[in-house]
Short mmCIF file of C-alpha atoms in Angstrom, two decimals:
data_model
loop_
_atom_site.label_atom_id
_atom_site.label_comp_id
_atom_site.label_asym_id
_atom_site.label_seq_id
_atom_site.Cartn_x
_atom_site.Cartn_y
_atom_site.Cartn_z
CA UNK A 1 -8.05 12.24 13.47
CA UNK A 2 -8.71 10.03 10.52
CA UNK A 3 -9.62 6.75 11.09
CA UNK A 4 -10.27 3.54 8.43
CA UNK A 5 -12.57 0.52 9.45
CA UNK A 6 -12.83 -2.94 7.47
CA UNK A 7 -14.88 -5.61 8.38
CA UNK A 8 -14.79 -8.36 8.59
CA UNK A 9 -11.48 -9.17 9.77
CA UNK A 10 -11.70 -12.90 8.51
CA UNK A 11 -13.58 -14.78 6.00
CA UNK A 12 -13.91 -18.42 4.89
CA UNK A 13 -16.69 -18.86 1.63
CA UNK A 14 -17.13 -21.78 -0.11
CA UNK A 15 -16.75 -21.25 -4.27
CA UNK A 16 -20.24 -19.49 -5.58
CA UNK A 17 -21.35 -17.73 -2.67
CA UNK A 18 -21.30 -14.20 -2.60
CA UNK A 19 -19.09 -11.63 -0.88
CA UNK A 20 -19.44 -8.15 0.69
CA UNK A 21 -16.67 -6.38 2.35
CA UNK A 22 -16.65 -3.17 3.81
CA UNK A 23 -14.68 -0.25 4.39
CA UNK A 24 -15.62 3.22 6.31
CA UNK A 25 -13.23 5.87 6.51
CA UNK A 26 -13.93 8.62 9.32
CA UNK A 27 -12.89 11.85 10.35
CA UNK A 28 -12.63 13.45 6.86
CA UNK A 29 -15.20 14.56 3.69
CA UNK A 30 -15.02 13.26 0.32
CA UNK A 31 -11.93 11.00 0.45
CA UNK A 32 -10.30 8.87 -2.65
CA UNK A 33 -11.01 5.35 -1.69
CA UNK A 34 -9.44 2.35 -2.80
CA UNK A 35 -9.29 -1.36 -3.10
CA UNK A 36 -6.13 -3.46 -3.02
CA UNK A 37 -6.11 -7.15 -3.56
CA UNK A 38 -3.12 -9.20 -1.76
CA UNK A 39 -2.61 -12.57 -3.22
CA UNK A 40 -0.37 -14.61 -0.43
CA UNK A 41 3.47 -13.51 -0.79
CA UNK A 42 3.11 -11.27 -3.54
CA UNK A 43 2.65 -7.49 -3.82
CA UNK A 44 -0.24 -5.09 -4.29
CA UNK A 45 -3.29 -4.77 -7.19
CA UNK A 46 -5.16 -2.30 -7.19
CA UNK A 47 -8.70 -3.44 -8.15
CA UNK A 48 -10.81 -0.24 -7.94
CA UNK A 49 -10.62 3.47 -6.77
CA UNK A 50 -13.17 5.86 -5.91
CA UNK A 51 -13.30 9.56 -6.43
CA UNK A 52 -16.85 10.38 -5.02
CA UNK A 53 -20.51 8.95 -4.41
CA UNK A 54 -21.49 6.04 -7.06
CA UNK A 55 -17.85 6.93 -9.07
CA UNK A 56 -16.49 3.52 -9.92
CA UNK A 57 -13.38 3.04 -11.88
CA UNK A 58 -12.31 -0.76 -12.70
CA UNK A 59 -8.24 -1.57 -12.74
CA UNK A 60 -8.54 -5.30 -13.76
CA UNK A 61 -11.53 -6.99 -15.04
CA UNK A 62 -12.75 -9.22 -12.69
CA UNK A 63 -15.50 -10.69 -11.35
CA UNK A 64 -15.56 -8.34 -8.19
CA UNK A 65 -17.65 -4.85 -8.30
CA UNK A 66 -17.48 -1.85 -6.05
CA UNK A 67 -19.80 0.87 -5.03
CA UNK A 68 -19.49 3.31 -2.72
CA UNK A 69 -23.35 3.99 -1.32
CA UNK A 70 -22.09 6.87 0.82
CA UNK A 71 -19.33 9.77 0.72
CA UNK A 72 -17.10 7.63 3.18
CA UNK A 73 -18.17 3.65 2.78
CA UNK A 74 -16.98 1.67 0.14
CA UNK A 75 -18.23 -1.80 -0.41
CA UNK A 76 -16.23 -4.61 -2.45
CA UNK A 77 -18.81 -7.48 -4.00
CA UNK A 78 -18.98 -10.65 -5.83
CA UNK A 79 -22.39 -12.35 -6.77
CA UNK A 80 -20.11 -15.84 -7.47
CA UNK A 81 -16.38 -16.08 -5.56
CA UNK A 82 -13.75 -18.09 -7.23
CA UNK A 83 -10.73 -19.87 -5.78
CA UNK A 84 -8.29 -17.18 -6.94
CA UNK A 85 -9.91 -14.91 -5.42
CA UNK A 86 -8.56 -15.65 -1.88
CA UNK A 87 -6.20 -13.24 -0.67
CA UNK A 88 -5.51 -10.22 1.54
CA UNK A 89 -8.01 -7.20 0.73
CA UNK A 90 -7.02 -3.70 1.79
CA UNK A 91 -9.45 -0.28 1.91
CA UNK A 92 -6.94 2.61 1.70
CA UNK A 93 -8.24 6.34 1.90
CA UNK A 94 -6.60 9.95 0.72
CA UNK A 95 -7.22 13.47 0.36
CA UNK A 96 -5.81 14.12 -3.05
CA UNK A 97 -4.28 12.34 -5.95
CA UNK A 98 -1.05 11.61 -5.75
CA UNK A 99 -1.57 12.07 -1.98
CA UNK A 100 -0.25 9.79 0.77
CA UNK A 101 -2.40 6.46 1.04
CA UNK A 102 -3.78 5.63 4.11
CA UNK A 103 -4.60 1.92 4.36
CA UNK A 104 -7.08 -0.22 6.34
CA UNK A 105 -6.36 -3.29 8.76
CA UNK A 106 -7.76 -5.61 5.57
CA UNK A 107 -9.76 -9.17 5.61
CA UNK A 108 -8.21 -12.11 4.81
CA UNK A 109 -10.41 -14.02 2.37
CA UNK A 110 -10.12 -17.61 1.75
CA UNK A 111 -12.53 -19.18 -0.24
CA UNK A 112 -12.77 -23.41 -0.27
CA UNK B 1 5.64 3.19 -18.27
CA UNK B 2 6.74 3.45 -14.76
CA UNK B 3 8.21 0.52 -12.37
CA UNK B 4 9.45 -0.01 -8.80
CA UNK B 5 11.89 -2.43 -8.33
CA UNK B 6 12.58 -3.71 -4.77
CA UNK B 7 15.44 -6.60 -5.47
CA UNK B 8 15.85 -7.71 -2.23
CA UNK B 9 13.10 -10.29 -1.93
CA UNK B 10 14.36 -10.79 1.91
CA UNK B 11 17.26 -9.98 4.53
CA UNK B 12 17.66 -11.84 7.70
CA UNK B 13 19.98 -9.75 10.25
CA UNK B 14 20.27 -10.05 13.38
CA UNK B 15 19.36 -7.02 16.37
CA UNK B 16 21.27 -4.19 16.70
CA UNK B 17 22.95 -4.36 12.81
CA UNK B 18 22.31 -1.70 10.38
CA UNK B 19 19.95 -2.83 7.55
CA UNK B 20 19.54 -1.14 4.30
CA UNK B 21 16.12 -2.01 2.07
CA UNK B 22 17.02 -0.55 -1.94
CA UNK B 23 14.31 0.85 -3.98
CA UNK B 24 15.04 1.69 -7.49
CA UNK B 25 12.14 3.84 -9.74
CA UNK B 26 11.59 4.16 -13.74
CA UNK B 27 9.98 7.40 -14.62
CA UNK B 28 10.10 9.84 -17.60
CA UNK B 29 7.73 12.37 -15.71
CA UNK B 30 9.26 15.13 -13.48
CA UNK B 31 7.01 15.36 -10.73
CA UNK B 32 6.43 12.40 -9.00
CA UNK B 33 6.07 11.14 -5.07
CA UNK B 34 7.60 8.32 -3.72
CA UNK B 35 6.52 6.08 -0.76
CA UNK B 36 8.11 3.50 1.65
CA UNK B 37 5.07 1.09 3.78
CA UNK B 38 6.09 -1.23 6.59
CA UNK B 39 3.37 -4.51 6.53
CA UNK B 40 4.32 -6.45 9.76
CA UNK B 41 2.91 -9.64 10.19
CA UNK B 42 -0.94 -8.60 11.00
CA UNK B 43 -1.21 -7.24 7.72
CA UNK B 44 -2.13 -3.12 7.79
CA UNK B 45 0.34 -1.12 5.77
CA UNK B 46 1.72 1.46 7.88
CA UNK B 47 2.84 4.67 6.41
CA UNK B 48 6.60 5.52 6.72
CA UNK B 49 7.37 7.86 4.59
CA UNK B 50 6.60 10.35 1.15
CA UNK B 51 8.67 12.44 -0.66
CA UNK B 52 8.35 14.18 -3.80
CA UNK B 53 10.56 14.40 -6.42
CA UNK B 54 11.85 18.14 -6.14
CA UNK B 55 12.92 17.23 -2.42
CA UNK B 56 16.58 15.24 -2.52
CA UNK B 57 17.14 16.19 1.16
CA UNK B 58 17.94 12.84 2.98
CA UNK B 59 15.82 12.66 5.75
CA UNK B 60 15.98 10.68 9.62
CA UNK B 61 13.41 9.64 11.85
CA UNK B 62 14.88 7.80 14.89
CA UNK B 63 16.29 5.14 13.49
CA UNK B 64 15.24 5.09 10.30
CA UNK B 65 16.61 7.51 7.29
CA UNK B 66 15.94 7.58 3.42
CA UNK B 67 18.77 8.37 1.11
CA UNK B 68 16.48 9.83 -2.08
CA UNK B 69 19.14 9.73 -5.47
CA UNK B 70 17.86 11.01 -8.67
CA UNK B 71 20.91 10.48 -10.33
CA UNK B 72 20.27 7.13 -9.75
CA UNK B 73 17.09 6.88 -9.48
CA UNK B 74 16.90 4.73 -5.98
CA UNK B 75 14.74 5.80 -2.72
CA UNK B 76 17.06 3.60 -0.23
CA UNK B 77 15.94 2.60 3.25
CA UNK B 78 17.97 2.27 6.45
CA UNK B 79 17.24 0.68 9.78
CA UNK B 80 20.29 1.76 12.32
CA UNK B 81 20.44 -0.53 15.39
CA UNK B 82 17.76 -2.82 13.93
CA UNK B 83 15.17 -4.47 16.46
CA UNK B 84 13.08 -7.87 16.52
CA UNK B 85 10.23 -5.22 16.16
CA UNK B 86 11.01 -4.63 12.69
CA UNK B 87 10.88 -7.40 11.35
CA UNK B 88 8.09 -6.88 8.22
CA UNK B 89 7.92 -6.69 4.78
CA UNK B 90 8.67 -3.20 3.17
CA UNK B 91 7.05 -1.43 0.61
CA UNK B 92 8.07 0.87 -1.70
CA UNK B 93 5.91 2.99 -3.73
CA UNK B 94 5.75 5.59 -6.81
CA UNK B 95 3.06 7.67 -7.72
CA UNK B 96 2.84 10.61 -10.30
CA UNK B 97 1.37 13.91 -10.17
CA UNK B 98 -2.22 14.01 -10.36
CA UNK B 99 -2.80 10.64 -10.70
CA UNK B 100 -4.52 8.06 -8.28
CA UNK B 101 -2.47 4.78 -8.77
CA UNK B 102 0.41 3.58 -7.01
CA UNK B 103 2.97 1.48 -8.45
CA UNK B 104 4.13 -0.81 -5.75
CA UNK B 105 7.65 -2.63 -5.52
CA UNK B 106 7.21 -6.57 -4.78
CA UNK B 107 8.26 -6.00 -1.49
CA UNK B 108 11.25 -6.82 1.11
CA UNK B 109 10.80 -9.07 3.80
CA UNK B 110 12.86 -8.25 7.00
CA UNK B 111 14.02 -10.19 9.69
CA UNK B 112 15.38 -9.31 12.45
CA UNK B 113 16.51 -12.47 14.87
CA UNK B 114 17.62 -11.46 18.53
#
């Protein structure tokens, strides 16, 4: 069975360091990734999706990049973190497009 | 453009009453997929349900059911016999045919007080 891994759980930065989330998906080839962004009491954002090895597509400019190094990881980034960008971060995996979404346990960012 | 409205922003009932969570879509395509997520209070969104647009069949799981209405364009939620343990906030989700994004509803939170 399919299985979806984030790490870290928790995370408290101060403003201007950096970040580096990550998300592993196991148990199936060449998934759709995604990142969601969960400000506190408010719904979902999708900030980037991934079809395949080093494809990248930006929803909201930002200063947060992806990459995904390998067929199943998927790495979130910021050289600089901002106050806003506390929040709730999900990984979600599919199959297809338009395809169920299968999401991650998340990390709960807060940056000081 | 398409939207997912979820006007409930939250319900309070208490155990064993019958709780109904509305969804309501805008779409102009013809295939589409609908979604319903559960978040409880650790945060993962747990998959409940999909259905795609060609499929009105109403379905049931234990206690929960969907009532899907394209005349009216609402995906409708119910919780029979509701329990303490599902007490979350709700999701609902659209998503069109060979696309990748989701639009998501704002969410309804549930509570359930025993």
């Amino acid at each position: 069975s399919q299985t979806i891994h984030q790490w870290p759980a928790t995370l408290v930065q101060p403003v201007g360091s950096p970040l580096s989330l990550e998300c592993t998906v196991e148990g199936t080839s060449n998934p759709n990734l995604y990142w969601y962004r969960q400000a506190a009491g408010r719904g979902l954002q999708l900030l980037f999706y991934s079809v395949g090895i080093g494809q990248i597509s930006s929803e909201v400019p930002q200063n947060l990049s992806a990459s995904r190094p390998q067929d199943r990881q998927f790495i979130l980034s910021s050289k600089k973190l901002l106050l806003s960008d506390s929040g709730f971060y999900l990984c979600a995996w599919s199959v297809l497009l338009a395809d169920t979404q299968y999401f991650g346990p998340g990390t709960r960012l807060t940056v000081l | 453009a398409q939207k997912v409205t979820q006007a409930q922003t939250e319900i309070s009932v208490v155990e064993k009453e019958d709780v109904t969570l509305d969804c309501v879509y805008e779409t102009r395509d013809t295939t589409y997929y609908l979604f319903w997520y559960k978040q409880p209070p650790s945060g993962e969104l747990v998959f409940l349900i999909r259905r795609n647009s060609f499929d009105e069949q109403n379905e049931i799981s234990g206690r929960y059911s969907w009532n899907f209405q394209k005349s009216t364009s609402s995906f409708n939620f119910t919780i029979t016999a509701s329990q303490v343990v599902d007490s979350a906030v709700y999701f609902c989700a659209l998503t069109l045919s060979g696309t990748y994004k989701y639009i998501f509803g704002t969410g309804t939170r549930l509570k359930v007080l025993a």
